[in-house]
mmCIF file with all atom_site columns, C-alpha atoms in Angstrom:
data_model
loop_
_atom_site.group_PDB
_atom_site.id
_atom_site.type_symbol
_atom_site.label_atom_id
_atom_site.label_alt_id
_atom_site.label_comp_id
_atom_site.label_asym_id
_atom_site.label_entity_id
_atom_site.label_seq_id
_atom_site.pdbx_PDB_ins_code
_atom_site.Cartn_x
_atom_site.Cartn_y
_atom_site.Cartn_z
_atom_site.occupancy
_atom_site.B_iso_or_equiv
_atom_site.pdbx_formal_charge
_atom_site.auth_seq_id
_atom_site.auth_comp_id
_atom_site.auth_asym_id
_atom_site.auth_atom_id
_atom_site.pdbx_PDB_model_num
ATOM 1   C CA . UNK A 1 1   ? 0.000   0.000   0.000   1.00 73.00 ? 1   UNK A CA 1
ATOM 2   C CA . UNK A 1 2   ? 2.976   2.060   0.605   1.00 80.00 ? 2   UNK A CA 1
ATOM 3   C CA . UNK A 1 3   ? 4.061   2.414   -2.923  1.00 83.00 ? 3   UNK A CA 1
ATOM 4   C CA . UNK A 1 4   ? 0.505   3.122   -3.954  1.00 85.00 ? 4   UNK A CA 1
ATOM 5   C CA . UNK A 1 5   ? 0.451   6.360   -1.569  1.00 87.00 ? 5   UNK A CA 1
ATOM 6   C CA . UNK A 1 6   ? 3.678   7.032   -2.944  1.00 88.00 ? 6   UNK A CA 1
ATOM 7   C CA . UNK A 1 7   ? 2.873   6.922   -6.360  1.00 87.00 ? 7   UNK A CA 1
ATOM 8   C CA . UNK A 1 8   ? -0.716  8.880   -6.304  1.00 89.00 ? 8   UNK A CA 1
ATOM 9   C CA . UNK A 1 9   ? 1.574   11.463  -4.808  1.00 90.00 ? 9   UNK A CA 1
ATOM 10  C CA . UNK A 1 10  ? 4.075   11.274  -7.284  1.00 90.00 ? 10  UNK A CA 1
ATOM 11  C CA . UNK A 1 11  ? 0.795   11.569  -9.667  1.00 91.00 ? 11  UNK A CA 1
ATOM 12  C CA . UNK A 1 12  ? -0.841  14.422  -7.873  1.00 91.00 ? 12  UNK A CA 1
ATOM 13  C CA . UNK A 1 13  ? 2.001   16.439  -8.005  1.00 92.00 ? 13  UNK A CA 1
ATOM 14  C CA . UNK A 1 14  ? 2.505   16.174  -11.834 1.00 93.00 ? 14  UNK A CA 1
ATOM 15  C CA . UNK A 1 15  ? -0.708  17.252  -12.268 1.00 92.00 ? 15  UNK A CA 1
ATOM 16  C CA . UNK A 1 16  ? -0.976  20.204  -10.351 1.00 91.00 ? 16  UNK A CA 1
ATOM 17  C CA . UNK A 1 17  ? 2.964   20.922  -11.973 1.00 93.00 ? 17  UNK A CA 1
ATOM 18  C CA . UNK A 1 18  ? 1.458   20.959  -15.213 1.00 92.00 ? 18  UNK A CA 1
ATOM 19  C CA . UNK A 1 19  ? -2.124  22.739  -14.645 1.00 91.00 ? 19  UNK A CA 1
ATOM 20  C CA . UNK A 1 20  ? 0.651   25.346  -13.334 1.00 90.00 ? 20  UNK A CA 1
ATOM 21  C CA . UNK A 1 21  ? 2.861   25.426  -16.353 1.00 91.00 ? 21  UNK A CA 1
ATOM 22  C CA . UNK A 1 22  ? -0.566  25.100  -18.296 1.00 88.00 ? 22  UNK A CA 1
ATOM 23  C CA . UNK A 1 23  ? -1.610  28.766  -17.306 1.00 87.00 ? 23  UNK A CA 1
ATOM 24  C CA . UNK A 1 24  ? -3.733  27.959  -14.182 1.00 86.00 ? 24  UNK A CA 1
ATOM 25  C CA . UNK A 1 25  ? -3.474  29.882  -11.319 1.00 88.00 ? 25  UNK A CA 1
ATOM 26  C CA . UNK A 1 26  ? -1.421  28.400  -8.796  1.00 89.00 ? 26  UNK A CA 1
ATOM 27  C CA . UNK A 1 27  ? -4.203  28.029  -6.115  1.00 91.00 ? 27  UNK A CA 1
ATOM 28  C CA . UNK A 1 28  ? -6.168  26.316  -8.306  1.00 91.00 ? 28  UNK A CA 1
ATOM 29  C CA . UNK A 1 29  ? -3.361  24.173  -9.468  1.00 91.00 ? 29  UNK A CA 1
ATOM 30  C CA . UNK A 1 30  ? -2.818  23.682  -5.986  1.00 92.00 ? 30  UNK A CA 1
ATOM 31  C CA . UNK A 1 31  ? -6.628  22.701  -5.269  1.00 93.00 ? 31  UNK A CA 1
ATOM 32  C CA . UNK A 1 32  ? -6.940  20.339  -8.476  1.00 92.00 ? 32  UNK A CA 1
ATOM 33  C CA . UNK A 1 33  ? -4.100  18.345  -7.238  1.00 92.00 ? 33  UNK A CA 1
ATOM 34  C CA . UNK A 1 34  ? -5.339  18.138  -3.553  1.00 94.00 ? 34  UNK A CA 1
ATOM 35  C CA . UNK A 1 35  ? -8.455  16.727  -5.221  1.00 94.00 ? 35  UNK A CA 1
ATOM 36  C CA . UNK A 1 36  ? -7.125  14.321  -7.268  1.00 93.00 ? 36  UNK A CA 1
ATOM 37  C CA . UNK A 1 37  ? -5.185  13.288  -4.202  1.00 93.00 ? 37  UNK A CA 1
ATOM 38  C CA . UNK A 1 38  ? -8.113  13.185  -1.845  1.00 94.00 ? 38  UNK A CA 1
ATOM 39  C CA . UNK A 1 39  ? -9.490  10.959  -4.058  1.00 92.00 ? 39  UNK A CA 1
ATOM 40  C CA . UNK A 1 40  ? -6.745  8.604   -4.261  1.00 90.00 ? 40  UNK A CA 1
ATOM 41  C CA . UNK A 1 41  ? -6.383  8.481   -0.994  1.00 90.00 ? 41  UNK A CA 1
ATOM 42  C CA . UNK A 1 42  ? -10.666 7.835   -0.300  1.00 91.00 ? 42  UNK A CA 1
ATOM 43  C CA . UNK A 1 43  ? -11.004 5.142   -3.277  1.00 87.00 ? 43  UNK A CA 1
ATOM 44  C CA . UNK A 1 44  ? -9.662  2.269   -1.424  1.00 85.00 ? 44  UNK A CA 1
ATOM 45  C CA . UNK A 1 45  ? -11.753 2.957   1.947   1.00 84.00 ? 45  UNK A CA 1
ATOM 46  C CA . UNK A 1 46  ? -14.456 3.561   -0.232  1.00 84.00 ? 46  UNK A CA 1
ATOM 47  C CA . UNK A 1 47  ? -15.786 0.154   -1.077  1.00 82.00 ? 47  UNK A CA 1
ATOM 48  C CA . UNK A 1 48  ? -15.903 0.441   -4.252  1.00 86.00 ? 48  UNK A CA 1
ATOM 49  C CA . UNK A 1 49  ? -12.271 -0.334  -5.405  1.00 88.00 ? 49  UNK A CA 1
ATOM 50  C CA . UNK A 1 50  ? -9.628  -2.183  -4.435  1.00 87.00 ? 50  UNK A CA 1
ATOM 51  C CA . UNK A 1 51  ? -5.849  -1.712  -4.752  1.00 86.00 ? 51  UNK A CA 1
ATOM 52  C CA . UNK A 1 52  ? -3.996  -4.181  -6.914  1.00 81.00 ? 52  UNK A CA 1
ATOM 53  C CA . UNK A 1 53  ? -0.156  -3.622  -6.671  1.00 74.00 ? 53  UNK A CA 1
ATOM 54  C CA . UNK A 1 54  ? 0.222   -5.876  -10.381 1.00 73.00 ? 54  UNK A CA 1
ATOM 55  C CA . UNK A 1 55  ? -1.824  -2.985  -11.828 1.00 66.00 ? 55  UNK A CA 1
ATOM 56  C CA . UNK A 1 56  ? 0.927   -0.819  -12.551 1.00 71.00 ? 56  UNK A CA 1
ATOM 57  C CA . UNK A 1 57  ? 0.030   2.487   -12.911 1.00 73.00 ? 57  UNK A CA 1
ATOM 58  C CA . UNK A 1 58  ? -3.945  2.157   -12.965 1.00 79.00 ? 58  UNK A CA 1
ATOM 59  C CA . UNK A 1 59  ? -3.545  -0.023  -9.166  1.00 84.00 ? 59  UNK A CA 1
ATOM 60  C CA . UNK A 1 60  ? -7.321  0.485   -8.650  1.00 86.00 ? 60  UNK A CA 1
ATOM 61  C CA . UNK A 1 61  ? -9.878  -1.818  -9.550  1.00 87.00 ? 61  UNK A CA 1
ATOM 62  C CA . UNK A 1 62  ? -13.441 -2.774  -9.046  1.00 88.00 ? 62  UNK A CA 1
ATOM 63  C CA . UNK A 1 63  ? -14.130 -6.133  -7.691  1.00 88.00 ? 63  UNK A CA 1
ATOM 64  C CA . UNK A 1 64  ? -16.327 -8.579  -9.314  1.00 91.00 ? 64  UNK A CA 1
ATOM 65  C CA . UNK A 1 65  ? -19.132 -7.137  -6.796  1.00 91.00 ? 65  UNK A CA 1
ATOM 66  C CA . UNK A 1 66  ? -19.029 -3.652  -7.206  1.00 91.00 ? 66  UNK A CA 1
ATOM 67  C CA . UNK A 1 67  ? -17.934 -3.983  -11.075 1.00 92.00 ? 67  UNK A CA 1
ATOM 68  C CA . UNK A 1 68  ? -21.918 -6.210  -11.059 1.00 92.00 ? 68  UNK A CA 1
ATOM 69  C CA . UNK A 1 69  ? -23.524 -3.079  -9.373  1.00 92.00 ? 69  UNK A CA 1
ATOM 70  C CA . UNK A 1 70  ? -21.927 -0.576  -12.265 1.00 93.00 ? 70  UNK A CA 1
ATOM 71  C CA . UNK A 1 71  ? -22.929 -2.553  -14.694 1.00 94.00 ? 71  UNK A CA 1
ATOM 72  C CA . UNK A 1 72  ? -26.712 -3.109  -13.809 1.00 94.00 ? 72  UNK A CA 1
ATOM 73  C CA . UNK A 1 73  ? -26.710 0.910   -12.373 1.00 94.00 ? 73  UNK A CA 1
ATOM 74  C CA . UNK A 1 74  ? -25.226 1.867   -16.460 1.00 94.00 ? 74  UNK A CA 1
ATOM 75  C CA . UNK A 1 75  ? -28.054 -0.755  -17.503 1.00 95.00 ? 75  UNK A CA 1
ATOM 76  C CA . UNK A 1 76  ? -30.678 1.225   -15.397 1.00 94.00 ? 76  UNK A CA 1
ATOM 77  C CA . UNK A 1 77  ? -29.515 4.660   -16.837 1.00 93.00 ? 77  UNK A CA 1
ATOM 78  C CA . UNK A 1 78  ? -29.918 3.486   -20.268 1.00 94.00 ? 78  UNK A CA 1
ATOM 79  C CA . UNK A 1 79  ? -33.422 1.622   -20.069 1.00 95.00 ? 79  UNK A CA 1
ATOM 80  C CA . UNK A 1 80  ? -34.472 4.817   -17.969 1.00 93.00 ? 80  UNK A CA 1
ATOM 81  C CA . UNK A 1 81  ? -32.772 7.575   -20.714 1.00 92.00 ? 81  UNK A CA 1
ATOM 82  C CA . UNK A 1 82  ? -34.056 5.129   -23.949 1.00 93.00 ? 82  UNK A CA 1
ATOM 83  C CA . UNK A 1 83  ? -37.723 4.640   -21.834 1.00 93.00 ? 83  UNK A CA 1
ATOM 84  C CA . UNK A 1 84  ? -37.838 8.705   -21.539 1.00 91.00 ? 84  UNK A CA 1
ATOM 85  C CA . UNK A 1 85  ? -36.529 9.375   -25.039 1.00 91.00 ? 85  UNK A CA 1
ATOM 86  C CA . UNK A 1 86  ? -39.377 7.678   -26.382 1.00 92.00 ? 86  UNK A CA 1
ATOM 87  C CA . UNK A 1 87  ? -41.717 8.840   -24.605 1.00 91.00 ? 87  UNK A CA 1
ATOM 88  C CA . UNK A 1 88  ? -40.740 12.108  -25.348 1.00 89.00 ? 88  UNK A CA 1
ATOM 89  C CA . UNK A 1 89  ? -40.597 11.660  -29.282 1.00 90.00 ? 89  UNK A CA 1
ATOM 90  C CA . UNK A 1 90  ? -44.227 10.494  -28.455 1.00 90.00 ? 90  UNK A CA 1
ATOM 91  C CA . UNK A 1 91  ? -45.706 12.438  -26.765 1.00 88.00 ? 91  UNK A CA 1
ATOM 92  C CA . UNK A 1 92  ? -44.170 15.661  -29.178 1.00 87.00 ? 92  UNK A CA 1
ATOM 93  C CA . UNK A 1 93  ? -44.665 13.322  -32.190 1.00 87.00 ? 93  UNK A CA 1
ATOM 94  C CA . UNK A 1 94  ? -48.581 12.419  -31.239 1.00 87.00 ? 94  UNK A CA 1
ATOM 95  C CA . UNK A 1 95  ? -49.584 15.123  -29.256 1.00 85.00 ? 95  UNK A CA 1
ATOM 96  C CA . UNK A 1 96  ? -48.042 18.172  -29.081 1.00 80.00 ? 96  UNK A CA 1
ATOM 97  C CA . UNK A 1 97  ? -47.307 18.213  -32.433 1.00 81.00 ? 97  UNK A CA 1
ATOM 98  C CA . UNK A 1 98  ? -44.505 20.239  -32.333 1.00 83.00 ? 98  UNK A CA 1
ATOM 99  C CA . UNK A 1 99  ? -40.516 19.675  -32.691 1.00 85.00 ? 99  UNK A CA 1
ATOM 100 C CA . UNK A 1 100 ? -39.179 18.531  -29.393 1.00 84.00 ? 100 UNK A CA 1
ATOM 101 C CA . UNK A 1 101 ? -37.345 21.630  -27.535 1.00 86.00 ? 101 UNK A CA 1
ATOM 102 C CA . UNK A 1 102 ? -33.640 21.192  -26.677 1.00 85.00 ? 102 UNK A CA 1
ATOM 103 C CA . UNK A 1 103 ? -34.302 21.969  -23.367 1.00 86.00 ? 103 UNK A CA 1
ATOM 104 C CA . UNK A 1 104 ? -36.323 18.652  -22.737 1.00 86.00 ? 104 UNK A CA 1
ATOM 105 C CA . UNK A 1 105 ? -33.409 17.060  -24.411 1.00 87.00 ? 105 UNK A CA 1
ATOM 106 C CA . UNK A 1 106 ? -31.288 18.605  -22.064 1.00 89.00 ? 106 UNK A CA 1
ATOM 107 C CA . UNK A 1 107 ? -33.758 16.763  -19.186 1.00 89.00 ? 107 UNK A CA 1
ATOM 108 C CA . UNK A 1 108 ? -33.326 13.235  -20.791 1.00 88.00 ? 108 UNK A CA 1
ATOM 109 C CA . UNK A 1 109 ? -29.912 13.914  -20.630 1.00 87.00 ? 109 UNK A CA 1
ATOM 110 C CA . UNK A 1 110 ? -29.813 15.084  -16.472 1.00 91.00 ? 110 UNK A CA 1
ATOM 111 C CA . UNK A 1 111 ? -32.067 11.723  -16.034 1.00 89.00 ? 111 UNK A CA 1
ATOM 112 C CA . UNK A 1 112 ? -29.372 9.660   -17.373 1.00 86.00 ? 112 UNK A CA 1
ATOM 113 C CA . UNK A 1 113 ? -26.633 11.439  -15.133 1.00 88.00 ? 113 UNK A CA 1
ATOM 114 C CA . UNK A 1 114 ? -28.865 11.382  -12.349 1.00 92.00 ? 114 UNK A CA 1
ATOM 115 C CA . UNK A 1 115 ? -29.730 7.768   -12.733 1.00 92.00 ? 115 UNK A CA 1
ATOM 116 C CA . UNK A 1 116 ? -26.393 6.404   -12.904 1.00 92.00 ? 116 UNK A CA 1
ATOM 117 C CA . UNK A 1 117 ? -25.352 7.277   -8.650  1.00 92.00 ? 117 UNK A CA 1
ATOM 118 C CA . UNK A 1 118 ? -28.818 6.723   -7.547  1.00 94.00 ? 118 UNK A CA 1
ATOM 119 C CA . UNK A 1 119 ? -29.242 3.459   -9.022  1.00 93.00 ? 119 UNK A CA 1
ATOM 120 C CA . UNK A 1 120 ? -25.426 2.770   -8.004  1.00 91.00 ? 120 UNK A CA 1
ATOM 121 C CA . UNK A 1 121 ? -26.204 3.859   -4.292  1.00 90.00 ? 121 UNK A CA 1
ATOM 122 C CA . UNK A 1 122 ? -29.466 1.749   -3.970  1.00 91.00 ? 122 UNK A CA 1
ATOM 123 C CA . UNK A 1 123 ? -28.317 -1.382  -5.698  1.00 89.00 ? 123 UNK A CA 1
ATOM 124 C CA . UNK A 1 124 ? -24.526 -1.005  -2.828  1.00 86.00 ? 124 UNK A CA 1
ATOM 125 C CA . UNK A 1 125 ? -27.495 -0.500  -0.072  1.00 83.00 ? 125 UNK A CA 1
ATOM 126 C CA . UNK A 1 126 ? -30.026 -2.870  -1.093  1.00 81.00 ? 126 UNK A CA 1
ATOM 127 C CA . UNK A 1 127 ? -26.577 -6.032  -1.247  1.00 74.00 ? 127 UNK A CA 1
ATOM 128 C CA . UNK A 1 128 ? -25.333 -4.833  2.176   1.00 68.00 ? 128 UNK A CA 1
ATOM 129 C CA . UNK A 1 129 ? -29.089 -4.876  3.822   1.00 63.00 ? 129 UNK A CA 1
ATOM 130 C CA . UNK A 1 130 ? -29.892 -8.238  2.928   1.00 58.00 ? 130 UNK A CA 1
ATOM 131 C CA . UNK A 1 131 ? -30.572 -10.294 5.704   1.00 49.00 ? 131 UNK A CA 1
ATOM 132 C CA . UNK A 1 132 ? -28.940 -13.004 6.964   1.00 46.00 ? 132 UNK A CA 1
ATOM 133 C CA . UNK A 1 133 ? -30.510 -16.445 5.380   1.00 45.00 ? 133 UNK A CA 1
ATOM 134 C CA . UNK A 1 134 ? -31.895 -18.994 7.606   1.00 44.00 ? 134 UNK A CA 1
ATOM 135 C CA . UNK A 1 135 ? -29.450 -21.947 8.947   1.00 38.00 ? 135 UNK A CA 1
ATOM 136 C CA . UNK B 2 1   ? -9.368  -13.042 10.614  1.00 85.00 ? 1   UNK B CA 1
ATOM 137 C CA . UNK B 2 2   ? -10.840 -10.095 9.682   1.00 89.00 ? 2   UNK B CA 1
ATOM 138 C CA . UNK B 2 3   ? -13.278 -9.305  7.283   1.00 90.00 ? 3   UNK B CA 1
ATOM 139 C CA . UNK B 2 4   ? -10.643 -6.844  6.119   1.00 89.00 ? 4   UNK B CA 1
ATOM 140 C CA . UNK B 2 5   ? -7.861  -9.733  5.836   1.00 90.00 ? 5   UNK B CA 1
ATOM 141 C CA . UNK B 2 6   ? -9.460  -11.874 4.176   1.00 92.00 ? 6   UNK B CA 1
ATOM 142 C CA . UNK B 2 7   ? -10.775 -9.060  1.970   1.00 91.00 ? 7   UNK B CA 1
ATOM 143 C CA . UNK B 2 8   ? -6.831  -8.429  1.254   1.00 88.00 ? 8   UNK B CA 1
ATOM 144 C CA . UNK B 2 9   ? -5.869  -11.969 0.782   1.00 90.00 ? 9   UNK B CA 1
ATOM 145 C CA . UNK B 2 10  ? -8.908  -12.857 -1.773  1.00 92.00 ? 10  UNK B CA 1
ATOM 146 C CA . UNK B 2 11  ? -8.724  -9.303  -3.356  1.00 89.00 ? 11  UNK B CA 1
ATOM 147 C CA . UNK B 2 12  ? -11.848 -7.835  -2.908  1.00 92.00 ? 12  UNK B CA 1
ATOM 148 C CA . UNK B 2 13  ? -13.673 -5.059  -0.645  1.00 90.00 ? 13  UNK B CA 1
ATOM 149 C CA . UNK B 2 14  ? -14.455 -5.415  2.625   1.00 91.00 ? 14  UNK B CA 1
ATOM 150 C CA . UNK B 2 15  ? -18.047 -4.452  1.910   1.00 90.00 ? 15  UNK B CA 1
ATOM 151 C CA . UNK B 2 16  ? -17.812 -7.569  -0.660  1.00 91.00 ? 16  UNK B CA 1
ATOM 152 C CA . UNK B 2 17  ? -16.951 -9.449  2.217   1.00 93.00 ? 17  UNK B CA 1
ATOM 153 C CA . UNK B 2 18  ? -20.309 -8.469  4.262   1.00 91.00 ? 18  UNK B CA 1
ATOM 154 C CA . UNK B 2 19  ? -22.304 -8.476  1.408   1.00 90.00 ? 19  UNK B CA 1
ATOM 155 C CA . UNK B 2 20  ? -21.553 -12.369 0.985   1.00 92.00 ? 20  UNK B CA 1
ATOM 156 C CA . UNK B 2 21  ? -21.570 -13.153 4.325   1.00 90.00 ? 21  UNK B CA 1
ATOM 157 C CA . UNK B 2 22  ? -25.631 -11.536 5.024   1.00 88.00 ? 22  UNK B CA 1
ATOM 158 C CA . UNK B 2 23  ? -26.194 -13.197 1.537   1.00 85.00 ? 23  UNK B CA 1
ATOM 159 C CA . UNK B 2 24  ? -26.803 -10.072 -0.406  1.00 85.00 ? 24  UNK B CA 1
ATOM 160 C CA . UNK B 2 25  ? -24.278 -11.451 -3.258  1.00 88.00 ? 25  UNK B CA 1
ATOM 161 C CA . UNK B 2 26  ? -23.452 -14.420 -4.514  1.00 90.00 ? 26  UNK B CA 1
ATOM 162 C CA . UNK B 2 27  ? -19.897 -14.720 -5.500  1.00 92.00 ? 27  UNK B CA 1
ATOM 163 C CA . UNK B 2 28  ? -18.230 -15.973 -8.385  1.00 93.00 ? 28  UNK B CA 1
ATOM 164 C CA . UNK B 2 29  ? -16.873 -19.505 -8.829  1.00 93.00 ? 29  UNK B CA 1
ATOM 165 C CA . UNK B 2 30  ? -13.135 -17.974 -8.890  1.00 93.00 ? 30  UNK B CA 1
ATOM 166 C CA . UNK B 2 31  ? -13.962 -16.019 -6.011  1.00 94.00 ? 31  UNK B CA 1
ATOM 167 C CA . UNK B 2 32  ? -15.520 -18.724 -4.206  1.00 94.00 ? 32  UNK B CA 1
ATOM 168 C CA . UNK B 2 33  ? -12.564 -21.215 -4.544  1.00 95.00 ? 33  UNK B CA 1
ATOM 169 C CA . UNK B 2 34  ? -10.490 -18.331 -3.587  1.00 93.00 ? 34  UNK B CA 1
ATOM 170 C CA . UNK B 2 35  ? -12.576 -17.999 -0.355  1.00 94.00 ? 35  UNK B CA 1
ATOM 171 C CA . UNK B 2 36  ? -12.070 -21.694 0.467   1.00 94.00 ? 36  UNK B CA 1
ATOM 172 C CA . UNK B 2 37  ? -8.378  -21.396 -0.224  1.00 94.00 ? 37  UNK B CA 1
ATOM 173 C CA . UNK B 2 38  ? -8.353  -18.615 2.280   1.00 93.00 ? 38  UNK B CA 1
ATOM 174 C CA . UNK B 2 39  ? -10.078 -20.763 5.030   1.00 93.00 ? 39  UNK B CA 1
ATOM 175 C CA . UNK B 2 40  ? -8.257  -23.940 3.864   1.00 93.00 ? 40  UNK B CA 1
ATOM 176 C CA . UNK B 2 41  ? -11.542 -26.044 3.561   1.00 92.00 ? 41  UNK B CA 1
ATOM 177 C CA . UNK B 2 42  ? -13.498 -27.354 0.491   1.00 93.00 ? 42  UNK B CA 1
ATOM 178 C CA . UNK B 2 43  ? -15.559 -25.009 -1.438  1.00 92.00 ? 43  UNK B CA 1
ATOM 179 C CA . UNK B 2 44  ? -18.828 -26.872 -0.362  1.00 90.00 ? 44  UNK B CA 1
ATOM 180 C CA . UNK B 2 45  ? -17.960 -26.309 3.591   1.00 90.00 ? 45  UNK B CA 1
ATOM 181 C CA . UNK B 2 46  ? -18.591 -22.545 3.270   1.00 89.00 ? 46  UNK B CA 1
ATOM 182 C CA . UNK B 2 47  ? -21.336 -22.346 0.528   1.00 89.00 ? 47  UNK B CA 1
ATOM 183 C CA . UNK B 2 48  ? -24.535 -24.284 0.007   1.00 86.00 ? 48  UNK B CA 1
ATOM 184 C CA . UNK B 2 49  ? -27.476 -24.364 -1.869  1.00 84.00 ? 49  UNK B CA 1
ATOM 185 C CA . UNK B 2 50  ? -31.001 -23.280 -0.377  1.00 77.00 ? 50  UNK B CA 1
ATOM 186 C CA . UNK B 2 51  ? -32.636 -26.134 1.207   1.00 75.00 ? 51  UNK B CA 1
ATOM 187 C CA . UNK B 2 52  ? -29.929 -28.231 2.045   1.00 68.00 ? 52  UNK B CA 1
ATOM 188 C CA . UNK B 2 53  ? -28.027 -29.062 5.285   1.00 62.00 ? 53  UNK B CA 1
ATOM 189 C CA . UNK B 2 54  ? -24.946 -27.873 5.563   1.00 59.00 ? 54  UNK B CA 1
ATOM 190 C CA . UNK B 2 55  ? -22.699 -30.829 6.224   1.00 55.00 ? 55  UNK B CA 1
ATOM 191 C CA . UNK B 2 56  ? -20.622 -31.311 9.704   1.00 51.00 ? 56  UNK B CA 1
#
């Protein structure tokens, strides 16, 4: 775990070296690497990844469980974005009568972004809450 | 053993760990065997179907 610290630091640094030398101003340099650390240093208490020292220079990884509950959370976004899509071209295209406004586009697309962490939340809560079964 | 040992030593979350143990996921095959590595018993001493005893 040691080299892993070492290395997001080693990472975090670069980054806020070249958001520097990119223009930025320093304090926000400063800030956008302190983020990128943070998260580094939250993603393996998180529960949702775990560190893998034969990963090189990606080390985190989902497990098998947590990889399951992105998948089925990205299936839930699409069937929900695809399921309001339509509806919308139907509901323009039968009875409004009237081209669809970007701005409801705009909505389909929020659903979809809001979609993804709820579902992702639930579906972590709803594997954790599970009882125990009977013996 | 902890949950977050054996979490280490099998590779996965703790939270995988309690999620399997209240029966709120059911693991892999790979990660099963890897589970009864970790405990140094046979795969069938830790999991079971529905319904049937557990044996010993």
């Amino acid at each position: 775990m040691r080299a892993y610290y070492v290395s997001r630091l080693g990472i975090a640094a670069i980054l806020g070296c070249v958001l520097g030398l990119g223009g930025l101003q320093w304090w926000l340099s400063a800030a956008g690497a302190a983020l990128v650390l943070l998260f580094f240093l939250i993603a393996p208490k998180s529960g949702r990844y775990v560190v893998r020292s034969q990963g090189g220079v990606a080390p985190l990884r989902r497990d098998e469980r947590t990889q399951a509950i992105a998948d089925k959370a990205a299936r839930n976004a699409f069937i929900i974005t695809m399921l309001a899509l339509g509806g919308l071209v139907v509901a323009y295209g039968s009875f409004v009568r009237q081209p669809i406004p970007s701005g409801a586009l705009g909505g389909v697309l929020a659903l979809a972004f809001c979609t993804y962490p709820v579902s992702e939340v639930l579906l972590r809560r709803s594997s954790r809450r599970r009882s125990l079964p009977d013996e | 053993m902890t949950q977050q040992q054996l979490a280490s030593l099998v590779g996965v979350t703790r939270q995988t760990i309690i999620a399997i143990e209240r029966g709120g996921y059911l693991p892999s095959v790979q990660l099963a065997l890897r589970l009864a590595s970790a405990f140094g018993m046979p795969v069938e001493a830790i999991f079971w179907l529905d319904g049937e005893a557990k044996e010993g």
